[in-house]
Amino acid sequence: MRRHVSLVGQIFAILLLTLTLEFALGTLVNERANQLSLQDDEARRLAEHLVIARKLLTEQPPDERHALALQLTTDRYDIHWTAASPPPPPLAPGLERMRRQIIDWEPTLEQAHLWLRLAAPARMSQIDGGLRLADGSWLYFGMRHSGGKWTFTIGRMGLALIPVLALLVVGGMLIRRTLAPLRDLTQATERIGLSDEVMVAEGGSSDVRNLIRAFNAMQTRIHRLITERTETLAAVGHDLRTPLARLQLRLENLPENDAREAMEGDLEEMGEMIDSLLAFLGGEKNAEPPVRIDVAVMAATVVDAFQDHGRPVDYAGLDHLEMAVRPLSLRRAVVNLIENALHYGGGARVTLERRNREVLIRVDDDGPGIPRDKLEEVLKPFARLDEARQRNTRGLGLGLAIVARAVEQEGGRLLLANRPGGGLRAEICLNLPEEDR
């Protein structure tokens, strides 16, 4: 699963990468310069030590030179003397510069056949060498490496990291403060259309200010459109119900026959269409707040109301289950599912159960079901399975769309599936709040 990094995180990562690269390159350049400087100083000290050792050994008789060489050995340089005269080994690559530095400091060593070699491969800090004395004997020396240079470098890098980390912390705080208006804008965007206008205070850079100003203007236009639509729908609904009520009164004065029964059915259907249209297009402004109710009692009450009208609806499940929901919209969703089951299946079975962290409201019927490729399409507004729009299909095709919207407002899921034995199963899955689990 791809994870999305926040804008603050991305800017902080860029800042971290930039400072890290700058620090690494600066350290490498500084260490290179220090290494060259340290090599010059090392060559000078070695040259001085070799001149002194060569002079003292030359002045001593051969039988005393071994003891003197031990006295000339220090914690940094090893000195040995031998009367043999082995040929000098080839000069290791990279040591020619150091050899020239030693000779530049002490030109007298040029005639002593000074040679250098690496005591350990690829380790420039451990060097052995030798030079010839005037009587043909040889002075051998070795440079000891204590490892302190690298330790000092690590410590210095650690100290250098402290201001870098401090800059990162300060930079992160400043970035977070700079982007605070964008966080406010994000929160306001999530609430747009759900409640009254939430005007975001203009702040931040000029680009952010322009964005917030445009958002506030857009929000004002959207809320004005929602308000106008809601008021228009309310007015249209009122105006349509008035002639419907007059027609209903006039029908009561007509003799009872098939024509009157058909007209009453048409009037009832028109009323239901108006109700469903107003429910769907009513908008989300000033939406119904969640209230803690007994969902089991609500579902059983809905089923009882259908049974009182002689409709074949049964209820099975929990007797009590309290949770915070929007009672009116959830009740309408259950009613719509039952009416859909009665219309297409001739009966409905309502079940309420609690499974793990979910509450399931299930409505089953014995109707023809829905083709597999149409299960998602029927959730769209004004969707109909009968393309010919035969008049035996009541309503505007908004029943399941209203259910889907109500369930979405509760943060749940609406699942439609064909039952193995025939019929349709509509299931509302609601997440049980943490305090009720």
Coordinates of C-alpha atoms in Angstrom, one line a residue:
M1 CA 0.0 0.0 0.0
R2 CA 1.4 3.3 -1.0
R3 CA 1.8 5.8 1.9
H4 CA 1.3 9.5 1.3
V5 CA 3.8 11.8 3.1
S6 CA 2.5 15.1 4.3
L7 CA 3.8 18.4 2.8
V8 CA 5.6 19.1 6.1
G9 CA 7.3 15.7 5.9
Q10 CA 8.3 16.2 2.3
I11 CA 9.8 19.7 3.0
F12 CA 11.6 18.3 6.1
A13 CA 13.0 15.4 4.1
I14 CA 14.3 17.8 1.5
L15 CA 15.9 20.0 4.2
L16 CA 17.4 16.9 5.8
L17 CA 18.8 15.7 2.5
T18 CA 20.3 19.1 1.7
L19 CA 22.0 19.5 5.0
T20 CA 23.2 16.0 5.0
L21 CA 24.8 16.4 1.6
E22 CA 26.3 19.7 2.5
F23 CA 27.7 18.3 5.7
A24 CA 29.1 15.2 4.0
L25 CA 30.8 17.2 1.2
G26 CA 32.1 19.8 3.7
T27 CA 33.5 17.0 5.9
L28 CA 35.2 15.3 3.0
V29 CA 36.8 18.5 1.8
N30 CA 37.9 19.5 5.3
E31 CA 39.3 16.0 6.0
R32 CA 41.2 16.0 2.7
A33 CA 42.8 19.3 3.6
N34 CA 43.6 18.2 7.1
Q35 CA 45.0 15.0 5.8
L36 CA 47.4 16.9 3.5
S37 CA 48.3 19.2 6.3
L38 CA 48.8 16.3 8.7
Q39 CA 51.0 14.5 6.1
D40 CA 53.3 17.6 5.8
D41 CA 53.7 17.8 9.6
E42 CA 54.3 14.1 9.8
A43 CA 57.0 14.3 7.1
R44 CA 58.8 17.1 9.0
R45 CA 58.8 15.3 12.3
L46 CA 60.0 12.0 10.7
A47 CA 62.8 13.9 8.9
E48 CA 64.0 15.5 12.1
H49 CA 63.9 12.2 14.0
L50 CA 65.8 10.3 11.2
V51 CA 68.6 13.0 11.0
I52 CA 69.1 12.8 14.7
A53 CA 69.1 9.0 14.8
R54 CA 71.4 8.8 11.8
K55 CA 73.9 11.2 13.4
L56 CA 73.9 9.4 16.8
L57 CA 74.2 5.9 15.3
T58 CA 77.0 7.0 13.0
E59 CA 79.0 8.4 16.0
Q60 CA 78.6 5.2 18.0
P61 CA 80.7 2.0 17.6
P62 CA 78.8 -0.9 15.9
D63 CA 78.6 -3.0 19.1
E64 CA 76.6 -0.2 20.9
R65 CA 74.3 0.7 18.0
H66 CA 71.6 -1.9 18.9
A67 CA 71.2 -0.5 22.4
L68 CA 71.2 3.1 21.1
A69 CA 68.5 2.2 18.5
L70 CA 66.3 0.9 21.4
Q71 CA 66.9 4.2 23.2
L72 CA 65.9 6.2 20.1
T73 CA 62.6 4.3 19.8
T74 CA 59.6 6.4 20.9
D75 CA 55.9 5.8 21.2
R76 CA 55.6 6.9 17.6
Y77 CA 58.8 5.7 15.8
D78 CA 60.6 2.4 16.0
I79 CA 64.3 2.5 15.3
H80 CA 66.5 -0.6 14.4
W81 CA 70.1 -1.0 13.2
T82 CA 71.6 -3.8 11.2
A83 CA 75.0 -4.3 9.6
A84 CA 73.5 -6.0 6.6
S85 CA 72.9 -4.1 3.4
P86 CA 69.7 -5.5 1.7
P87 CA 68.6 -3.8 -1.5
P88 CA 65.8 -1.3 -0.9
P89 CA 62.3 -2.5 -1.9
P90 CA 60.5 -0.7 -4.7
L91 CA 58.7 2.5 -3.6
A92 CA 55.1 2.0 -2.9
P93 CA 52.7 4.0 -5.1
G94 CA 51.6 7.1 -3.2
L95 CA 54.7 7.4 -1.0
E96 CA 56.8 9.3 -3.4
R97 CA 55.2 12.6 -2.3
M98 CA 56.0 11.8 1.3
R99 CA 59.5 10.8 0.5
R100 CA 60.1 14.1 -1.3
Q101 CA 58.7 16.0 1.6
I102 CA 61.1 14.3 4.0
I103 CA 64.0 15.1 1.7
D104 CA 62.9 18.7 1.3
W105 CA 63.0 19.1 5.1
E106 CA 66.4 17.4 5.4
P107 CA 68.3 17.4 2.1
T108 CA 71.1 15.4 3.7
L109 CA 68.9 12.3 3.5
E110 CA 69.0 12.4 -0.3
Q111 CA 72.4 10.7 -0.2
A112 CA 71.3 8.1 2.3
H113 CA 69.2 6.1 -0.2
L114 CA 66.0 6.7 1.8
W115 CA 63.2 4.3 0.9
L116 CA 59.6 3.9 2.2
R117 CA 57.1 1.1 2.0
L118 CA 53.7 0.3 3.3
A119 CA 53.7 -1.9 6.4
A120 CA 50.1 -2.9 5.7
P121 CA 48.5 -2.8 2.3
A122 CA 46.2 0.2 1.6
R123 CA 47.0 1.8 5.0
M124 CA 49.0 4.9 4.4
S125 CA 49.4 5.6 8.2
Q126 CA 51.6 2.5 8.8
I127 CA 54.9 3.0 7.0
D128 CA 58.3 1.3 7.2
G129 CA 61.5 2.5 5.7
G130 CA 65.3 2.5 5.9
L131 CA 68.3 4.6 5.1
R132 CA 72.0 3.8 4.7
L133 CA 74.7 5.0 7.1
A134 CA 78.1 6.2 6.1
D135 CA 79.8 2.9 6.8
G136 CA 77.2 0.9 4.7
S137 CA 75.1 -0.4 7.6
W138 CA 71.4 0.4 7.6
L139 CA 68.9 2.1 9.9
Y140 CA 65.4 0.8 9.8
F141 CA 62.4 2.7 11.1
G142 CA 58.7 2.3 11.4
M143 CA 55.9 4.7 12.1
R144 CA 53.4 3.5 14.7
H145 CA 49.7 4.2 14.2
S146 CA 47.6 4.5 17.3
G147 CA 44.3 5.0 15.7
G148 CA 43.7 8.3 17.4
K149 CA 43.4 10.2 14.2
W150 CA 40.3 8.3 13.1
T151 CA 38.8 8.5 16.6
F152 CA 39.4 12.2 16.6
T153 CA 37.7 12.5 13.2
I154 CA 34.6 10.7 14.4
G155 CA 34.4 12.9 17.5
R156 CA 34.8 16.0 15.5
M157 CA 32.1 14.9 13.1
G158 CA 29.8 14.2 16.1
L159 CA 30.4 17.7 17.4
A160 CA 29.7 19.1 13.9
L161 CA 26.4 17.2 13.8
I162 CA 25.1 19.0 16.8
P163 CA 24.4 22.3 15.1
V164 CA 23.1 20.5 12.0
L165 CA 20.6 18.7 14.1
A166 CA 19.7 21.9 15.9
L167 CA 19.1 23.6 12.6
L168 CA 16.9 20.7 11.5
V169 CA 14.7 21.0 14.6
V170 CA 14.4 24.8 14.2
G171 CA 13.8 24.5 10.5
G172 CA 11.1 21.8 11.1
M173 CA 9.4 24.0 13.6
L174 CA 9.5 27.0 11.3
I175 CA 8.1 24.9 8.4
R176 CA 5.3 23.6 10.5
R177 CA 4.4 27.1 11.6
T178 CA 4.5 28.4 8.1
L179 CA 2.2 25.6 6.9
A180 CA -0.3 26.0 9.7
P181 CA -2.7 27.9 7.5
L182 CA -2.8 25.0 5.1
R183 CA -3.8 22.6 7.9
D184 CA -6.6 25.0 8.9
L185 CA -7.6 25.1 5.2
T186 CA -7.6 21.2 5.1
Q187 CA -9.9 21.0 8.1
A188 CA -12.3 23.6 6.7
T189 CA -12.4 21.7 3.4
E190 CA -13.5 18.5 5.2
R191 CA -16.5 20.4 6.7
I192 CA -17.6 22.3 3.7
G193 CA -21.2 21.7 2.9
L194 CA -21.8 19.8 6.2
S195 CA -22.5 22.8 8.4
D196 CA -22.4 26.6 8.4
E197 CA -19.6 28.4 6.7
V198 CA -16.2 28.0 8.3
M199 CA -14.2 31.0 7.2
V200 CA -10.4 30.4 7.3
A201 CA -8.3 33.2 8.6
E202 CA -5.8 34.4 5.9
G203 CA -2.2 33.8 6.8
G204 CA 1.1 32.5 5.6
S205 CA 2.8 33.4 2.4
S206 CA 1.2 35.3 -0.4
D207 CA 0.4 32.2 -2.3
V208 CA -1.2 30.6 0.7
R209 CA -3.2 33.8 1.4
N210 CA -4.5 33.8 -2.2
L211 CA -5.5 30.2 -1.9
I212 CA -7.4 30.8 1.4
R213 CA -9.1 33.8 -0.1
A214 CA -10.2 31.8 -3.1
F215 CA -11.4 29.0 -0.8
N216 CA -13.5 31.3 1.3
A217 CA -15.1 32.8 -1.8
M218 CA -15.8 29.3 -3.2
Q219 CA -17.3 28.2 0.2
T220 CA -19.6 31.2 0.2
R221 CA -20.8 30.4 -3.3
I222 CA -21.4 26.7 -2.4
H223 CA -23.3 27.5 0.7
R224 CA -25.4 30.0 -1.1
L225 CA -26.2 27.4 -3.8
I226 CA -27.1 24.8 -1.1
T227 CA -29.3 27.2 0.7
E228 CA -31.1 28.3 -2.5
R229 CA -31.6 24.7 -3.5
T230 CA -32.9 23.6 -0.1
E231 CA -35.3 26.6 0.0
T232 CA -36.4 25.9 -3.6
L233 CA -37.1 22.2 -2.8
A234 CA -39.0 23.1 0.3
A235 CA -41.2 25.5 -1.7
V236 CA -41.7 23.0 -4.6
G237 CA -42.6 20.3 -2.1
H238 CA -45.1 22.4 -0.4
D239 CA -46.6 23.6 -3.7
L240 CA -46.9 20.1 -5.0
R241 CA -48.4 18.7 -1.9
T242 CA -51.2 21.3 -2.0
P243 CA -52.8 20.1 -5.3
L244 CA -52.2 16.5 -4.2
A245 CA -54.2 17.1 -1.0
R246 CA -57.0 18.7 -3.0
L247 CA -57.1 15.7 -5.4
Q248 CA -57.2 13.4 -2.4
L249 CA -60.2 15.2 -1.0
R250 CA -62.0 15.2 -4.3
L251 CA -61.4 11.4 -4.7
E252 CA -63.2 10.8 -1.4
N253 CA -66.4 12.2 -3.0
L254 CA -66.2 9.7 -5.9
P255 CA -67.9 6.4 -5.7
E256 CA -65.6 3.4 -4.8
N257 CA -64.6 1.6 -8.0
D258 CA -61.5 0.5 -9.8
A259 CA -60.9 4.0 -11.3
R260 CA -60.9 5.6 -7.8
E261 CA -58.6 2.9 -6.5
A262 CA -56.1 3.4 -9.4
M263 CA -56.1 7.2 -8.9
E264 CA -55.5 6.8 -5.1
G265 CA -52.6 4.6 -5.9
D266 CA -51.2 7.2 -8.3
L267 CA -51.6 9.9 -5.8
E268 CA -49.8 7.8 -3.1
E269 CA -47.0 7.1 -5.5
M270 CA -46.6 10.8 -6.4
G271 CA -46.4 11.6 -2.7
E272 CA -43.7 9.0 -2.2
M273 CA -41.8 10.3 -5.2
I274 CA -41.9 13.8 -3.7
D275 CA -40.7 12.5 -0.3
S276 CA -37.8 10.5 -1.8
L277 CA -36.8 13.4 -4.1
L278 CA -36.7 15.9 -1.1
A279 CA -34.9 13.4 1.0
F280 CA -32.2 12.9 -1.6
L281 CA -31.8 16.5 -2.8
G282 CA -32.2 18.0 0.6
G283 CA -28.4 18.5 0.9
E284 CA -26.1 18.0 3.8
K285 CA -26.3 21.4 5.3
N286 CA -27.3 21.3 9.0
A287 CA -27.2 17.5 8.8
E288 CA -28.9 15.5 11.6
P289 CA -26.5 15.1 14.6
P290 CA -25.8 11.6 16.0
V291 CA -27.9 10.6 19.0
R292 CA -27.4 7.6 21.2
I293 CA -30.4 5.3 20.7
D294 CA -31.4 1.7 20.9
V295 CA -30.9 0.5 17.4
A296 CA -32.6 -2.9 18.1
V297 CA -35.7 -1.2 19.4
M298 CA -35.7 1.2 16.4
A299 CA -35.5 -1.8 13.9
A300 CA -38.2 -3.7 15.8
T301 CA -40.5 -0.7 15.8
V302 CA -40.1 -0.3 12.1
V303 CA -41.0 -3.9 11.5
D304 CA -44.1 -3.6 13.9
A305 CA -45.3 -0.6 11.8
F306 CA -45.2 -2.7 8.6
Q307 CA -46.9 -5.6 10.4
D308 CA -49.7 -3.3 11.6
H309 CA -50.5 -2.6 8.0
G310 CA -50.6 -6.3 7.2
R311 CA -47.2 -6.5 5.4
P312 CA -45.2 -9.8 5.6
V313 CA -42.2 -8.5 7.5
D314 CA -40.4 -10.4 10.3
Y315 CA -37.7 -9.4 12.8
A316 CA -35.0 -11.5 14.5
G317 CA -32.0 -10.6 16.4
L318 CA -30.9 -8.6 19.4
D319 CA -33.4 -7.0 21.8
H320 CA -31.2 -4.1 22.8
L321 CA -28.2 -2.5 21.3
E322 CA -27.4 1.2 22.1
M323 CA -25.1 3.2 19.9
A324 CA -24.8 6.8 18.5
V325 CA -26.4 7.1 15.1
R326 CA -28.5 9.6 13.1
P327 CA -31.9 8.1 14.0
L328 CA -34.1 9.7 11.2
S329 CA -31.7 8.9 8.3
L330 CA -31.0 5.4 9.6
R331 CA -34.7 4.7 10.1
R332 CA -35.4 5.9 6.6
A333 CA -32.6 3.6 5.3
V334 CA -34.1 0.5 7.0
V335 CA -37.6 1.5 5.8
N336 CA -36.4 1.8 2.2
L337 CA -34.7 -1.6 2.3
I338 CA -37.9 -3.2 3.6
E339 CA -40.0 -1.5 1.0
N340 CA -37.6 -2.6 -1.7
A341 CA -37.8 -6.2 -0.4
L342 CA -41.6 -6.1 -0.2
H343 CA -41.9 -4.7 -3.8
Y344 CA -39.6 -7.2 -5.4
G345 CA -39.8 -10.2 -3.1
G346 CA -43.2 -10.0 -1.6
G347 CA -41.8 -10.2 2.0
A348 CA -38.9 -9.1 4.1
R349 CA -36.9 -10.6 7.0
V350 CA -35.0 -8.1 9.1
T351 CA -32.1 -9.3 11.3
L352 CA -29.9 -7.3 13.7
E353 CA -26.7 -8.8 15.1
R354 CA -23.4 -7.8 16.6
R355 CA -20.3 -9.3 15.0
N356 CA -16.9 -8.4 16.5
R357 CA -16.6 -4.7 16.0
E358 CA -19.6 -4.2 13.7
V359 CA -23.3 -4.0 13.9
L360 CA -25.1 -5.7 11.0
I361 CA -28.7 -4.8 9.9
R362 CA -29.7 -7.4 7.3
V363 CA -32.8 -7.4 5.1
D364 CA -33.5 -10.6 3.1
D365 CA -36.2 -11.3 0.5
D366 CA -37.2 -14.1 -1.8
G367 CA -37.3 -12.0 -5.0
P368 CA -35.5 -12.4 -8.3
G369 CA -32.3 -10.7 -7.0
I370 CA -30.1 -8.4 -9.0
P371 CA -27.8 -9.4 -11.8
R372 CA -24.2 -9.5 -10.6
D373 CA -23.0 -6.8 -13.0
K374 CA -25.8 -4.4 -11.8
L375 CA -25.1 -4.6 -8.0
E376 CA -23.1 -1.4 -8.0
E377 CA -25.2 0.4 -10.6
V378 CA -28.5 0.2 -8.6
L379 CA -26.8 2.3 -5.9
K380 CA -26.6 5.3 -8.2
P381 CA -29.4 7.9 -8.1
F382 CA -32.3 7.4 -10.5
A383 CA -31.0 3.9 -11.5
R384 CA -33.5 1.4 -12.7
L385 CA -33.0 -2.2 -13.8
D386 CA -36.0 -2.0 -16.2
E387 CA -34.8 0.3 -19.0
A388 CA -38.3 0.5 -20.4
R389 CA -39.4 2.2 -17.2
Q390 CA -42.6 0.2 -16.9
R391 CA -45.2 1.7 -14.7
N392 CA -45.2 -1.3 -12.4
T393 CA -41.9 0.1 -11.0
R394 CA -42.7 2.6 -8.4
G395 CA -40.6 5.6 -7.4
L396 CA -37.8 7.5 -9.0
G397 CA -35.0 4.9 -8.4
L398 CA -33.7 6.8 -5.3
G399 CA -34.5 4.3 -2.6
L400 CA -31.1 2.5 -2.5
A401 CA -29.2 5.7 -3.2
I402 CA -30.8 7.3 -0.1
V403 CA -29.8 4.2 1.9
A404 CA -26.2 4.4 0.6
R405 CA -26.0 8.1 1.5
A406 CA -27.4 7.5 5.0
V407 CA -25.0 4.6 5.7
E408 CA -22.1 6.7 4.4
Q409 CA -22.9 9.4 6.8
E410 CA -22.7 6.8 9.6
G411 CA -19.3 5.8 8.4
G412 CA -20.6 2.3 7.5
R413 CA -21.0 0.2 4.4
L414 CA -24.0 -1.0 2.3
L415 CA -23.5 -4.5 0.9
L416 CA -25.8 -6.1 -1.7
A417 CA -25.6 -9.8 -2.6
N418 CA -27.7 -12.4 -4.2
R419 CA -28.6 -15.2 -1.7
P420 CA -27.6 -18.7 -2.7
G421 CA -31.2 -19.9 -2.3
G422 CA -32.6 -17.0 -4.3
G423 CA -33.5 -13.5 -3.4
L424 CA -31.5 -10.4 -2.4
R425 CA -29.6 -9.7 0.8
A426 CA -29.1 -6.0 1.7
E427 CA -26.8 -5.5 4.7
I428 CA -25.9 -2.3 6.5
C429 CA -22.5 -2.6 8.3
L430 CA -22.0 0.0 11.0
N431 CA -18.7 0.3 13.0
L432 CA -19.3 -0.1 16.7
P433 CA -17.9 2.9 18.7
E434 CA -14.8 2.2 20.8
E435 CA -16.7 2.7 24.1
D436 CA -19.3 0.1 23.1
R437 CA -17.0 -2.7 22.0

